[in-house]
Each structure stands twice: as structure tokens, then as C-alpha cells.
Amino acid sequence: MYQLRMSISGLAFSEIKEYKRIAFKVVREDSFEILRFWKTSQLQGILILEGIYPWLGQGATDADSFLTAEWIKSALINIKLYNHNSCKTALLLGSNASLKSDIAGLIPTITQELPTVEEINDYLPQILPNSITLAQINEIANTCVGMYLADIETGVKTALAIDNSELVKKVSAYKIELLKRVYNVEFLQPMTIPVGGLELMQSAFKGYKHLLTPLAKSYNLRLPKGVLLIGPPGTGKSHSAKACSQILELPLVIVEWGHFRSYGNMAEYKLKKLLALVDRINRIIFYLDDFDKGFAGDDDLSRRLAGMLLTWMQERTSDVLIIASANNIQWLPPELTRSGRFDEIFKIDLPNNGERHSIFKIHLARFDKRFADGGDAFTPSEWQRLLKVTHRCVGAEIQAIVERAAVSIFCQSFGEQTPAPEDLPPLEITLTALLESRKNVNPLAIREADRIESMRNIADLQGLPSSPVDSSIYSLGDIDIFGS
């Protein structure tokens, strides 16, 4: 045990001779002998303890751990009662101040909040070179929102150690990597991605962008509390969230909601910390992927997490757009889907003929330059043939068909040959290759027809359409389940 003293030369550590550490610990309480010493010692000051919170929370399961936790709580209470009027304080440090209800009222909790953008603006001139302009400082400050000052200092100094160019980009990359490690989330900057179809939903997203303007705020207009995307797997729900990020020009935080259950007793703390981060970053899209899977068990933890999320959604004032995706909306608690929680519910269905045509062209353009920039290499009759055999295929399956066809053409064209880069011939994907590739893909909507139709029917009752009626030249009107 060491004491930090102030002297003429500055601060210095000195060992406390009165404290005799137990060399051979017989029982677990011996590890906390320091609490017994501090209670009776004549010393005054602040006792700093780290790593003690796990013993004060809800984690004790076996009898030995439970008794030790109770002993520690009693020791802390005795310190408070025994030294009520003395100049002695115990300071408990830890990343998770989780206290049981019987002791929470006796120990005040102080949480270190994330710094605001104004606080970051005031701090940055201390660590940035004088050549950085005020406008650049403001831009870097906005990029640093969501990090503590120590992390900001590390990120900025790491970027400056390389060079001063593209400082914002380098700090942003550091922040993204940090958030992935600390919060186990995927943090994406707005990206340029093509979207095949879903025009009605995209139109709604464009409307949300206007709600972020100061003019909308002057009329007390705000973003929806939440947007729920429902529909069968593979229809493009995650892609739609990325498209929203592109339209609104806002970063995207992707969270696997079902993973919170794996944290056990730490799940609520993890969620609380993540919600605080999202609130502080502000002007961000918070995407809850596979939202329904977090409620499949219908246990007490799921209900507590849902309650915490509902409270946050109801009380938050930040410009955070919450988007959640679900395959089975019936797994969600009814209170989650009412107006005021998720104000907008969109059904993302199996793509129609016109949408499948658009999706095919998007993926074909990745390999075959004839389809780039709106080009086309197939006749309408060839398209009709391809669209007919891919009825009930979703976007993910269309992507697989195109990629397999591209691999097949590549292997046929080159074999063992390795041409020089300047002599590379174009890769041309044929209709025959696509039709052959289709034979190797068994669409989920066909092999699990009953389950997928059940999802679609429920989504029809709950959600707004994401796509208008197919008005393309490939529209065939209503098609029954057998494609006749």
C-alpha cells in the first residue's frame, strides 16, 4: 500500500509502513484485508480501489463468491459508519459501476461522460500544431465525437506521427477501429451503393433528410422515433439501411441485437453504454440487425433489454435515426411496434420483375463492362427468359447467380493461361452462363415456401409497401406461387 504525498519537489509515492499485507491468503477475504485496515487506521485521505465492482454487482452465483461479496459490502458500509466525521474517503474505480440495490444508496456514483463537441473543440488546440486552421479543428472535433479525450489524444498523435495530410480521414479510421474493439459494433461512413427498386422507401428516406434541417426544427418537426424493415431473409434489409446512410449522408452503426443476450449479466450495461455513445455522436443511423432474434427466447433478459431500449427511444432528444430489421415481426413485443416507437414499418418483399432486372444489371456491371453506365447486352426477350427462371429469387440469390456465372466464364476463357495485364480481354457474361448458374441456386422462397409466405402475409398486414406496382416492360402482372 502506497501513499501519494505532496512535497516541495512535487508529488511522490511512499510506502505505508503500518499496513502489513497478508503473504499467505487462507480465505478470499484476505485479499481485501486493506478494507479492514482502512476502517481502523488513523490515516486520513482518499483510498483508491480498482476492480472491486464485480463483487458489488449481481454476478455472484456460487456460495463462496456470494459470502465474499457480502463481506466486502459489509466492510464498505462499516468504513462509512465508522469514519462518518473523519477525513477519510474510499474511491472505487471501474468501467462498470454496477451496484446491488441494498448498497447503491450508500455509495454515490459518478459517471465519466463522453466529451461534447464543444469540449473537444477547446481541447484540440492543445495537441494540434499551430498550422491547423479553426475550420479544420471544427471538422476534427466533429469526427472525434464518441471518444474520450485520452483516446482523442492517442488518435490525433498517431495520425500526426505519419503526416498532417488527410488528418480527418486518419482520425476517423482510428475512431472506427476503436469503436469496433470497444463496443463490438460495425461503424460505417456513408458509402455510394446502387439500389435496385424499393423506390417508395427511398423516397421516404429522402424526406427524412429534410427533417434534419434547421427549418424543420423551427416547425418542431423531427425524425421518426424508429423505422422497422420487415420481410423474408435476403430481400435487402441491411442494404436498405446502408442506402439510407447514403441518402441522409450520415454514418451508420450496425449492431447485432441478438448478440446482447450472449453478454448475460453484462447485457444491460453494454446496451446502456452503447445508447449513450449513439446519443453523444448524434446525427447518426443506429441499425439493429436481426432485431427479432433478440426476442426469440421470451425471457426476462429480453424484456429488460426491450424496456431499456423503449425508454431511450421515448426520452431521447438527439437526431438519431433508429432502423431495425426483422424477419418474424410476430416475435417482437407488441409495445415495440406501436406508433410512437417504430413510427414507420416498411415491408421489403421478394423483388418483382422490374426490380430483379435492375438488380441483375447492378451485379453484371461489376464484371461485364457492357452493363456499366446503364448499358445492356441482352435483348428484351432474353431478359424475359432470365427473369422467368429467377422468379422468387431475392437479391442475395441473384448476386450469387451472377458471381457464379462470372467465375464460369473466366475459367472457360483463360484456363491455365495468364495474359499480360495490358492484353486482358473483356469478360462477357452470357445468358447461357446465367441460366446454367441458376440451376445451382435453390431459392429460399421455393424450398421454404410455406414459411416465407407466412412472413410475407404478416408483413402485408403490418407494413407499408417499399416498392410501387411494377410498371416496367417486364411486368407480367400478378404471378401465382408456382410461376404460371
Coordinates of C-alpha atoms in Angstrom, one line a residue:
M1 CA 0.0 0.0 0.0
Y2 CA 1.5 3.3 -1.1
Q3 CA 0.7 6.9 -0.2
L4 CA 0.8 9.8 -2.6
R5 CA 2.3 12.8 -0.8
M6 CA 2.8 16.4 -1.9
S7 CA 6.3 17.8 -1.2
I8 CA 8.3 20.8 -2.3
S9 CA 9.8 18.8 -5.2
G10 CA 6.3 17.7 -6.3
L11 CA 4.2 14.5 -5.9
A12 CA 5.9 11.4 -4.6
F13 CA 4.9 7.8 -3.6
S14 CA 5.9 6.5 -0.2
E15 CA 5.1 3.1 1.3
I16 CA 2.7 3.0 4.3
K17 CA 4.6 1.1 7.0
E18 CA 1.6 0.5 9.2
Y19 CA -0.1 -1.7 6.6
K20 CA 1.1 -5.3 6.7
R21 CA 0.0 -7.3 3.7
I22 CA -1.1 -10.9 4.3
A23 CA 1.5 -13.0 2.4
F24 CA -0.4 -16.3 2.6
K25 CA -4.1 -15.8 2.0
V26 CA -6.1 -18.5 3.6
V27 CA -9.6 -17.3 2.7
R28 CA -10.8 -15.0 -0.1
E29 CA -11.5 -12.1 2.4
D30 CA -7.7 -11.9 3.0
S31 CA -7.4 -10.3 -0.5
F32 CA -9.5 -7.4 0.8
E33 CA -7.7 -7.0 4.2
I34 CA -7.0 -3.4 3.1
L35 CA -10.7 -2.6 3.8
R36 CA -10.3 -3.7 7.4
F37 CA -7.1 -1.7 7.8
W38 CA -8.6 1.4 6.4
K39 CA -11.5 1.3 8.8
T40 CA -9.3 1.4 11.9
S41 CA -6.3 3.3 10.6
Q42 CA -5.6 6.8 11.9
L43 CA -4.5 7.9 8.4
Q44 CA -6.6 10.5 6.6
G45 CA -7.1 10.9 2.9
I46 CA -8.6 9.1 -0.1
L47 CA -8.3 5.3 -0.5
I48 CA -8.3 4.4 -4.2
L49 CA -9.6 0.9 -5.0
E50 CA -9.8 -0.6 -8.5
G51 CA -11.5 -3.7 -9.8
I52 CA -13.9 -4.1 -6.9
Y53 CA -17.2 -3.6 -8.7
P54 CA -17.7 -7.2 -9.9
W55 CA -18.0 -8.1 -6.2
L56 CA -20.7 -5.5 -5.6
G57 CA -22.9 -6.3 -8.6
Q58 CA -25.3 -9.1 -9.4
G59 CA -22.7 -11.7 -10.6
A60 CA -22.1 -13.9 -7.5
T61 CA -23.5 -17.4 -8.3
D62 CA -21.8 -19.9 -6.0
A63 CA -22.0 -19.8 -2.2
D64 CA -18.3 -18.9 -1.7
S65 CA -18.4 -15.9 -4.0
F66 CA -21.8 -14.8 -2.5
L67 CA -20.4 -14.8 1.0
T68 CA -17.2 -12.9 -0.1
A69 CA -19.3 -10.3 -1.8
E70 CA -21.5 -9.8 1.3
W71 CA -18.3 -9.5 3.4
I72 CA -17.0 -6.8 1.1
K73 CA -20.3 -4.9 1.2
S74 CA -20.3 -5.0 5.0
A75 CA -16.7 -3.8 5.1
L76 CA -17.5 -0.8 2.9
I77 CA -20.6 0.1 5.0
N78 CA -18.5 -0.2 8.2
I79 CA -15.9 2.2 6.7
K80 CA -18.7 4.7 6.0
L81 CA -20.3 4.4 9.5
Y82 CA -17.0 4.1 11.5
N83 CA -15.4 7.2 9.8
H84 CA -18.5 9.3 9.4
N85 CA -16.9 12.5 10.7
S86 CA -13.2 11.8 9.8
C87 CA -11.4 13.0 6.7
K88 CA -11.4 9.6 5.1
T89 CA -13.0 8.5 1.8
A90 CA -12.8 5.4 -0.3
L91 CA -12.9 6.0 -4.1
L92 CA -13.9 2.9 -6.1
L93 CA -12.8 2.9 -9.8
G94 CA -14.1 0.7 -12.5
S95 CA -15.5 0.6 -16.0
N96 CA -18.9 -0.8 -14.8
A97 CA -20.3 0.8 -11.6
S98 CA -22.9 -1.9 -11.1
L99 CA -24.2 -1.9 -7.5
K100 CA -26.8 -4.1 -5.9
S101 CA -29.9 -2.2 -4.6
D102 CA -29.0 -2.8 -0.9
I103 CA -25.8 -0.8 -1.2
A104 CA -26.5 1.5 -4.2
G105 CA -28.0 4.2 -1.9
L106 CA -24.9 4.4 0.3
I107 CA -22.3 4.8 -2.5
P108 CA -22.8 7.8 -4.8
T109 CA -21.9 7.0 -8.4
I110 CA -20.2 9.5 -10.7
T111 CA -20.0 8.5 -14.4
Q112 CA -17.4 9.9 -16.7
E113 CA -19.5 11.1 -19.7
L114 CA -18.2 11.3 -23.2
P115 CA -17.0 14.9 -24.0
T116 CA -19.2 17.2 -26.0
V117 CA -18.1 18.6 -29.4
E118 CA -17.6 22.0 -27.6
E119 CA -15.3 20.4 -25.0
I120 CA -13.4 18.6 -27.8
N121 CA -13.1 21.9 -29.7
D122 CA -11.5 23.5 -26.6
Y123 CA -9.1 20.6 -26.1
L124 CA -7.8 20.0 -29.6
P125 CA -5.6 23.2 -29.9
Q126 CA -3.5 21.7 -27.0
I127 CA -2.5 18.7 -29.1
L128 CA -2.7 20.0 -32.7
P129 CA 0.1 22.0 -34.4
N130 CA -0.4 25.7 -34.9
S131 CA -0.7 25.3 -38.6
I132 CA -4.2 23.7 -38.3
T133 CA -6.9 26.2 -39.0
L134 CA -10.0 26.8 -37.0
A135 CA -12.2 25.3 -39.7
Q136 CA -10.0 22.1 -39.6
I137 CA -10.3 22.0 -35.8
N138 CA -14.1 22.1 -36.0
E139 CA -14.0 19.3 -38.6
I140 CA -11.7 17.1 -36.5
A141 CA -13.8 17.8 -33.4
N142 CA -17.0 16.6 -35.2
T143 CA -15.1 13.5 -36.2
C144 CA -13.9 12.8 -32.7
V145 CA -17.3 12.8 -31.1
G146 CA -17.9 9.5 -29.4
M147 CA -14.3 9.2 -28.0
Y148 CA -12.8 10.1 -24.6
L149 CA -10.1 12.8 -24.5
A150 CA -7.4 10.2 -23.9
D151 CA -8.5 8.3 -27.0
I152 CA -8.7 11.5 -29.0
E153 CA -5.1 12.4 -28.0
T154 CA -3.9 8.9 -29.0
G155 CA -5.7 9.0 -32.3
V156 CA -4.6 12.5 -33.2
K157 CA -0.9 11.9 -32.2
T158 CA -0.9 8.6 -34.2
A159 CA -2.2 10.5 -37.3
L160 CA 0.3 13.3 -36.8
A161 CA 3.2 10.9 -36.5
I162 CA 2.7 9.9 -40.1
D163 CA 2.0 13.4 -41.6
N164 CA -0.5 16.2 -41.4
S165 CA -2.4 15.4 -44.6
E166 CA -5.9 13.9 -44.5
L167 CA -5.9 14.3 -40.7
V168 CA -9.7 14.0 -40.5
K169 CA -9.7 10.7 -42.6
K170 CA -7.0 9.2 -40.4
V171 CA -8.6 10.1 -37.1
S172 CA -11.9 8.8 -38.5
A173 CA -10.3 5.5 -39.3
Y174 CA -8.8 5.3 -35.8
K175 CA -12.2 6.0 -34.3
I176 CA -13.9 3.3 -36.4
E177 CA -11.4 0.7 -35.3
L178 CA -11.7 1.8 -31.7
L179 CA -15.5 1.6 -31.7
K180 CA -15.3 -1.9 -33.2
R181 CA -13.0 -3.1 -30.5
V182 CA -14.7 -1.4 -27.5
Y183 CA -18.4 -1.7 -28.4
N184 CA -18.3 -4.7 -30.8
V185 CA -20.2 -2.8 -33.5
E186 CA -19.7 -2.0 -37.1
F187 CA -19.3 1.7 -37.8
L188 CA -19.6 2.7 -41.4
Q189 CA -19.2 6.1 -43.1
P190 CA -21.8 7.0 -45.8
M191 CA -21.0 5.0 -49.0
T192 CA -22.1 5.1 -52.6
I193 CA -24.1 1.9 -53.3
P194 CA -26.6 1.2 -56.1
V195 CA -30.1 0.1 -55.1
G196 CA -32.4 -2.0 -57.3
G197 CA -36.0 -1.0 -56.7
L198 CA -37.6 0.0 -53.4
E199 CA -38.5 3.4 -54.7
L200 CA -41.2 4.2 -52.2
M201 CA -38.9 3.5 -49.2
Q202 CA -36.1 5.5 -50.8
S203 CA -38.5 8.4 -51.3
A204 CA -39.3 8.3 -47.6
F205 CA -35.6 8.3 -46.7
K206 CA -35.2 11.5 -48.8
G207 CA -38.0 13.1 -46.8
Y208 CA -36.1 12.3 -43.6
K209 CA -33.2 14.3 -44.9
H210 CA -35.3 17.4 -44.9
L211 CA -36.3 16.7 -41.3
L212 CA -32.7 17.2 -40.2
T213 CA -32.6 20.8 -41.4
P214 CA -32.9 23.8 -39.0
L215 CA -36.0 24.8 -40.9
A216 CA -37.8 21.6 -39.9
K217 CA -36.7 22.1 -36.3
S218 CA -38.2 25.6 -36.3
Y219 CA -41.6 23.9 -37.1
N220 CA -41.0 21.3 -34.3
L221 CA -40.7 18.5 -37.0
R222 CA -38.4 15.6 -36.1
L223 CA -37.3 12.3 -37.5
P224 CA -39.5 9.2 -36.8
K225 CA -38.8 7.5 -33.5
G226 CA -37.9 4.4 -35.4
V227 CA -38.1 2.7 -38.8
L228 CA -38.8 -1.1 -38.9
L229 CA -37.9 -3.1 -42.0
I230 CA -39.7 -6.4 -42.2
G231 CA -39.7 -9.2 -44.8
P232 CA -38.1 -12.6 -45.7
P233 CA -34.4 -13.1 -45.4
G234 CA -32.2 -11.9 -48.3
T235 CA -34.6 -9.2 -49.6
G236 CA -32.1 -6.4 -48.9
K237 CA -33.0 -5.0 -45.4
S238 CA -29.4 -4.4 -44.4
H239 CA -28.7 -3.0 -47.9
S240 CA -31.6 -0.6 -47.4
A241 CA -30.1 0.7 -44.1
K242 CA -26.8 1.4 -46.0
A243 CA -28.9 3.1 -48.7
C244 CA -30.5 5.3 -46.1
S245 CA -27.0 6.2 -44.8
Q246 CA -26.1 7.2 -48.3
I247 CA -29.2 9.3 -48.8
L248 CA -29.0 11.1 -45.5
E249 CA -25.2 11.4 -45.6
L250 CA -25.0 10.1 -42.0
P251 CA -22.7 7.4 -40.5
L252 CA -24.2 4.0 -39.8
V253 CA -23.7 2.0 -36.7
I254 CA -24.6 -1.7 -37.2
V255 CA -25.5 -3.8 -34.1
E256 CA -26.4 -7.4 -34.0
W257 CA -29.3 -7.2 -31.5
G258 CA -29.3 -10.9 -30.8
H259 CA -25.7 -10.7 -29.6
F260 CA -26.7 -8.8 -26.5
R261 CA -28.2 -11.9 -25.0
S262 CA -24.8 -13.6 -25.1
Y263 CA -23.4 -10.9 -22.6
G264 CA -25.5 -12.3 -19.8
N265 CA -25.5 -10.1 -16.7
M266 CA -23.4 -7.5 -18.6
A267 CA -26.0 -7.1 -21.4
E268 CA -27.9 -4.2 -19.9
Y269 CA -24.6 -2.4 -19.1
K270 CA -23.4 -2.9 -22.7
L271 CA -26.6 -1.6 -24.1
K272 CA -26.7 1.4 -21.8
K273 CA -23.1 2.3 -22.8
L274 CA -23.9 1.9 -26.5
L275 CA -27.0 4.0 -26.3
A276 CA -25.0 6.8 -24.5
L277 CA -22.4 6.6 -27.3
V278 CA -25.0 6.9 -30.0
D279 CA -26.7 9.8 -28.3
R280 CA -23.4 11.7 -27.9
I281 CA -22.4 11.1 -31.5
N282 CA -25.8 12.4 -32.7
R283 CA -26.8 12.7 -36.3
I284 CA -26.2 9.0 -37.0
I285 CA -28.2 6.0 -38.1
F286 CA -28.5 3.3 -35.4
Y287 CA -29.2 0.0 -37.2
L288 CA -30.4 -3.0 -35.2
D289 CA -29.8 -6.0 -37.4
D290 CA -31.9 -9.2 -36.9
F291 CA -33.9 -7.3 -34.3
D292 CA -36.4 -10.2 -33.9
K293 CA -33.8 -12.7 -32.9
G294 CA -33.1 -10.9 -29.6
F295 CA -36.7 -11.7 -28.5
A296 CA -36.9 -15.3 -29.7
G297 CA -36.4 -16.6 -26.1
D298 CA -39.1 -14.5 -24.5
D299 CA -37.0 -14.5 -21.2
D300 CA -36.6 -11.9 -18.5
L301 CA -33.4 -10.5 -20.1
S302 CA -35.1 -9.9 -23.4
R303 CA -37.8 -8.0 -21.7
R304 CA -35.4 -5.9 -19.7
L305 CA -33.4 -5.0 -22.8
A306 CA -36.6 -4.1 -24.7
G307 CA -37.7 -1.9 -21.8
M308 CA -34.3 -0.1 -21.7
L309 CA -34.5 0.5 -25.5
L310 CA -38.1 1.7 -25.3
T311 CA -37.3 4.2 -22.5
W312 CA -34.4 5.5 -24.5
M313 CA -36.4 5.8 -27.7
Q314 CA -39.2 7.7 -25.8
E315 CA -36.9 10.1 -24.0
R316 CA -34.0 10.8 -26.3
T317 CA -33.7 14.2 -27.9
S318 CA -30.8 13.5 -30.3
D319 CA -31.1 13.3 -34.1
V320 CA -30.5 9.6 -34.2
L321 CA -32.5 7.6 -36.8
I322 CA -33.2 4.1 -35.5
I323 CA -33.6 1.4 -38.2
A324 CA -34.3 -2.2 -37.2
S325 CA -34.8 -5.2 -39.4
A326 CA -36.9 -8.3 -38.7
N327 CA -37.8 -11.5 -40.5
N328 CA -40.5 -12.5 -38.0
I329 CA -42.3 -9.5 -36.7
Q330 CA -44.6 -11.7 -34.5
W331 CA -41.5 -12.4 -32.3
L332 CA -41.4 -8.7 -31.3
P333 CA -43.3 -7.5 -28.2
P334 CA -46.5 -5.6 -29.3
E335 CA -45.4 -2.4 -27.4
L336 CA -42.4 -2.2 -29.7
T337 CA -44.4 -2.0 -32.9
R338 CA -46.9 0.6 -31.9
S339 CA -46.8 4.2 -33.2
G340 CA -44.5 6.3 -31.1
R341 CA -41.9 3.6 -31.0
F342 CA -41.4 2.5 -34.6
D343 CA -43.4 5.1 -36.5
E344 CA -42.7 3.7 -39.9
I345 CA -42.9 0.0 -40.8
F346 CA -41.8 -1.0 -44.4
K347 CA -42.4 -4.3 -46.0
I348 CA -39.4 -5.4 -48.1
D349 CA -40.8 -8.1 -50.3
L350 CA -39.5 -10.5 -52.9
P351 CA -38.3 -8.4 -55.9
N352 CA -40.7 -8.1 -58.8
N353 CA -39.6 -8.5 -62.5
G354 CA -38.6 -4.9 -62.9
E355 CA -36.6 -4.9 -59.6
R356 CA -34.9 -8.2 -60.5
H357 CA -33.9 -6.7 -63.8
S358 CA -32.3 -3.7 -62.0
I359 CA -30.5 -6.0 -59.5
F360 CA -29.1 -8.2 -62.3
K361 CA -27.7 -5.1 -64.1
I362 CA -26.1 -3.8 -60.9
H363 CA -24.2 -7.1 -60.3
L364 CA -23.5 -7.7 -64.0
A365 CA -21.8 -4.3 -64.3
R366 CA -19.3 -5.4 -61.7
F367 CA -17.8 -7.9 -64.1
D368 CA -19.1 -7.1 -67.6
K369 CA -18.4 -3.6 -68.8
R370 CA -21.2 -3.8 -71.4
F371 CA -23.7 -3.3 -68.5
A372 CA -21.8 -0.3 -66.9
D373 CA -23.3 3.2 -67.0
G374 CA -26.8 2.0 -67.9
G375 CA -25.6 -0.2 -70.8
D376 CA -27.2 -3.5 -71.8
A377 CA -26.1 -6.6 -73.7
F378 CA -29.3 -8.6 -73.7
T379 CA -32.4 -8.3 -75.8
P380 CA -35.9 -7.8 -74.1
S381 CA -36.8 -11.4 -75.0
E382 CA -33.5 -12.7 -73.4
W383 CA -34.3 -10.7 -70.3
Q384 CA -37.9 -12.1 -70.2
R385 CA -36.4 -15.6 -70.2
L386 CA -33.9 -14.9 -67.4
L387 CA -36.5 -13.1 -65.3
K388 CA -38.9 -16.0 -65.7
V389 CA -36.5 -18.6 -64.4
T390 CA -35.4 -16.4 -61.4
H391 CA -39.0 -15.8 -60.2
R392 CA -39.0 -15.8 -56.4
C393 CA -35.2 -15.2 -56.2
V394 CA -34.1 -12.5 -53.8
G395 CA -31.3 -10.0 -54.3
A396 CA -28.7 -12.2 -52.4
E397 CA -29.5 -15.1 -54.7
I398 CA -29.3 -13.0 -57.8
Q399 CA -25.9 -11.8 -56.7
A400 CA -24.8 -15.5 -56.3
I401 CA -26.1 -16.4 -59.8
V402 CA -24.1 -13.6 -61.4
E403 CA -20.9 -14.3 -59.5
R404 CA -21.0 -18.0 -60.3
A405 CA -21.6 -17.2 -64.0
A406 CA -18.7 -14.8 -64.0
V407 CA -16.4 -17.4 -62.4
S408 CA -17.6 -19.9 -65.0
I409 CA -16.9 -17.6 -68.0
F410 CA -13.5 -16.6 -66.5
C411 CA -12.4 -20.3 -66.2
Q412 CA -13.6 -21.1 -69.7
S413 CA -11.8 -18.1 -71.2
F414 CA -8.4 -18.4 -69.7
G415 CA -7.9 -21.9 -68.2
E416 CA -4.2 -22.2 -67.4
Q417 CA -3.2 -19.0 -69.4
T418 CA -2.1 -15.9 -67.7
P419 CA -2.2 -13.0 -70.2
A420 CA -0.3 -9.7 -69.6
P421 CA -2.4 -7.0 -67.9
E422 CA -2.4 -4.8 -71.0
D423 CA -3.7 -7.6 -73.1
L424 CA -6.7 -8.6 -70.8
P425 CA -9.8 -9.2 -72.9
P426 CA -13.1 -8.1 -71.6
L427 CA -15.2 -10.6 -69.5
E428 CA -18.5 -11.1 -71.2
I429 CA -21.2 -12.9 -69.3
T430 CA -23.7 -14.8 -71.5
L431 CA -27.3 -15.6 -70.9
T432 CA -26.4 -19.3 -71.2
A433 CA -23.9 -18.9 -68.3
L434 CA -26.6 -17.2 -66.2
L435 CA -29.2 -19.9 -66.9
E436 CA -26.7 -22.6 -66.1
S437 CA -25.8 -20.8 -62.9
R438 CA -29.4 -20.5 -61.9
K439 CA -29.7 -24.3 -61.8
N440 CA -27.2 -24.4 -59.0
V441 CA -29.2 -22.0 -56.8
N442 CA -32.3 -23.2 -54.9
P443 CA -34.2 -20.1 -53.8
L444 CA -35.3 -20.0 -50.2
A445 CA -38.7 -18.8 -51.2
I446 CA -39.3 -22.1 -53.1
R447 CA -37.6 -24.6 -50.7
E448 CA -39.2 -23.0 -47.7
A449 CA -42.4 -21.7 -49.4
D450 CA -44.8 -22.1 -46.5
R451 CA -42.5 -20.3 -44.0
I452 CA -41.7 -17.5 -46.5
E453 CA -45.4 -17.0 -47.5
S454 CA -46.3 -16.7 -43.8
M455 CA -43.7 -14.0 -43.3
R456 CA -44.9 -12.1 -46.4
N457 CA -48.6 -12.3 -45.3
I458 CA -47.8 -11.0 -41.9
A459 CA -45.6 -8.2 -43.4
D460 CA -48.5 -7.3 -45.7
L461 CA -50.8 -6.7 -42.7
Q462 CA -48.1 -4.7 -40.7
G463 CA -46.0 -2.7 -43.2
L464 CA -46.2 -0.1 -45.9
P465 CA -45.0 -1.2 -49.4
S466 CA -41.4 -0.4 -50.2
S467 CA -41.9 -0.7 -53.9
P468 CA -44.6 0.7 -56.3
V469 CA -46.5 -1.6 -58.6
D470 CA -44.2 -2.9 -61.3
S471 CA -44.6 -0.7 -64.3
S472 CA -41.6 -1.9 -66.2
I473 CA -41.7 -3.5 -69.7
Y474 CA -41.0 -6.8 -67.9
S475 CA -44.1 -6.7 -65.7
L476 CA -46.4 -9.7 -66.1
G477 CA -49.0 -8.7 -63.6
D478 CA -49.8 -11.0 -60.7
I479 CA -48.0 -14.3 -60.7
D480 CA -49.0 -17.2 -58.5
I481 CA -46.6 -19.1 -56.3
F482 CA -45.9 -21.7 -59.0
G483 CA -44.9 -19.0 -61.5
S484 CA -47.5 -19.9 -64.1

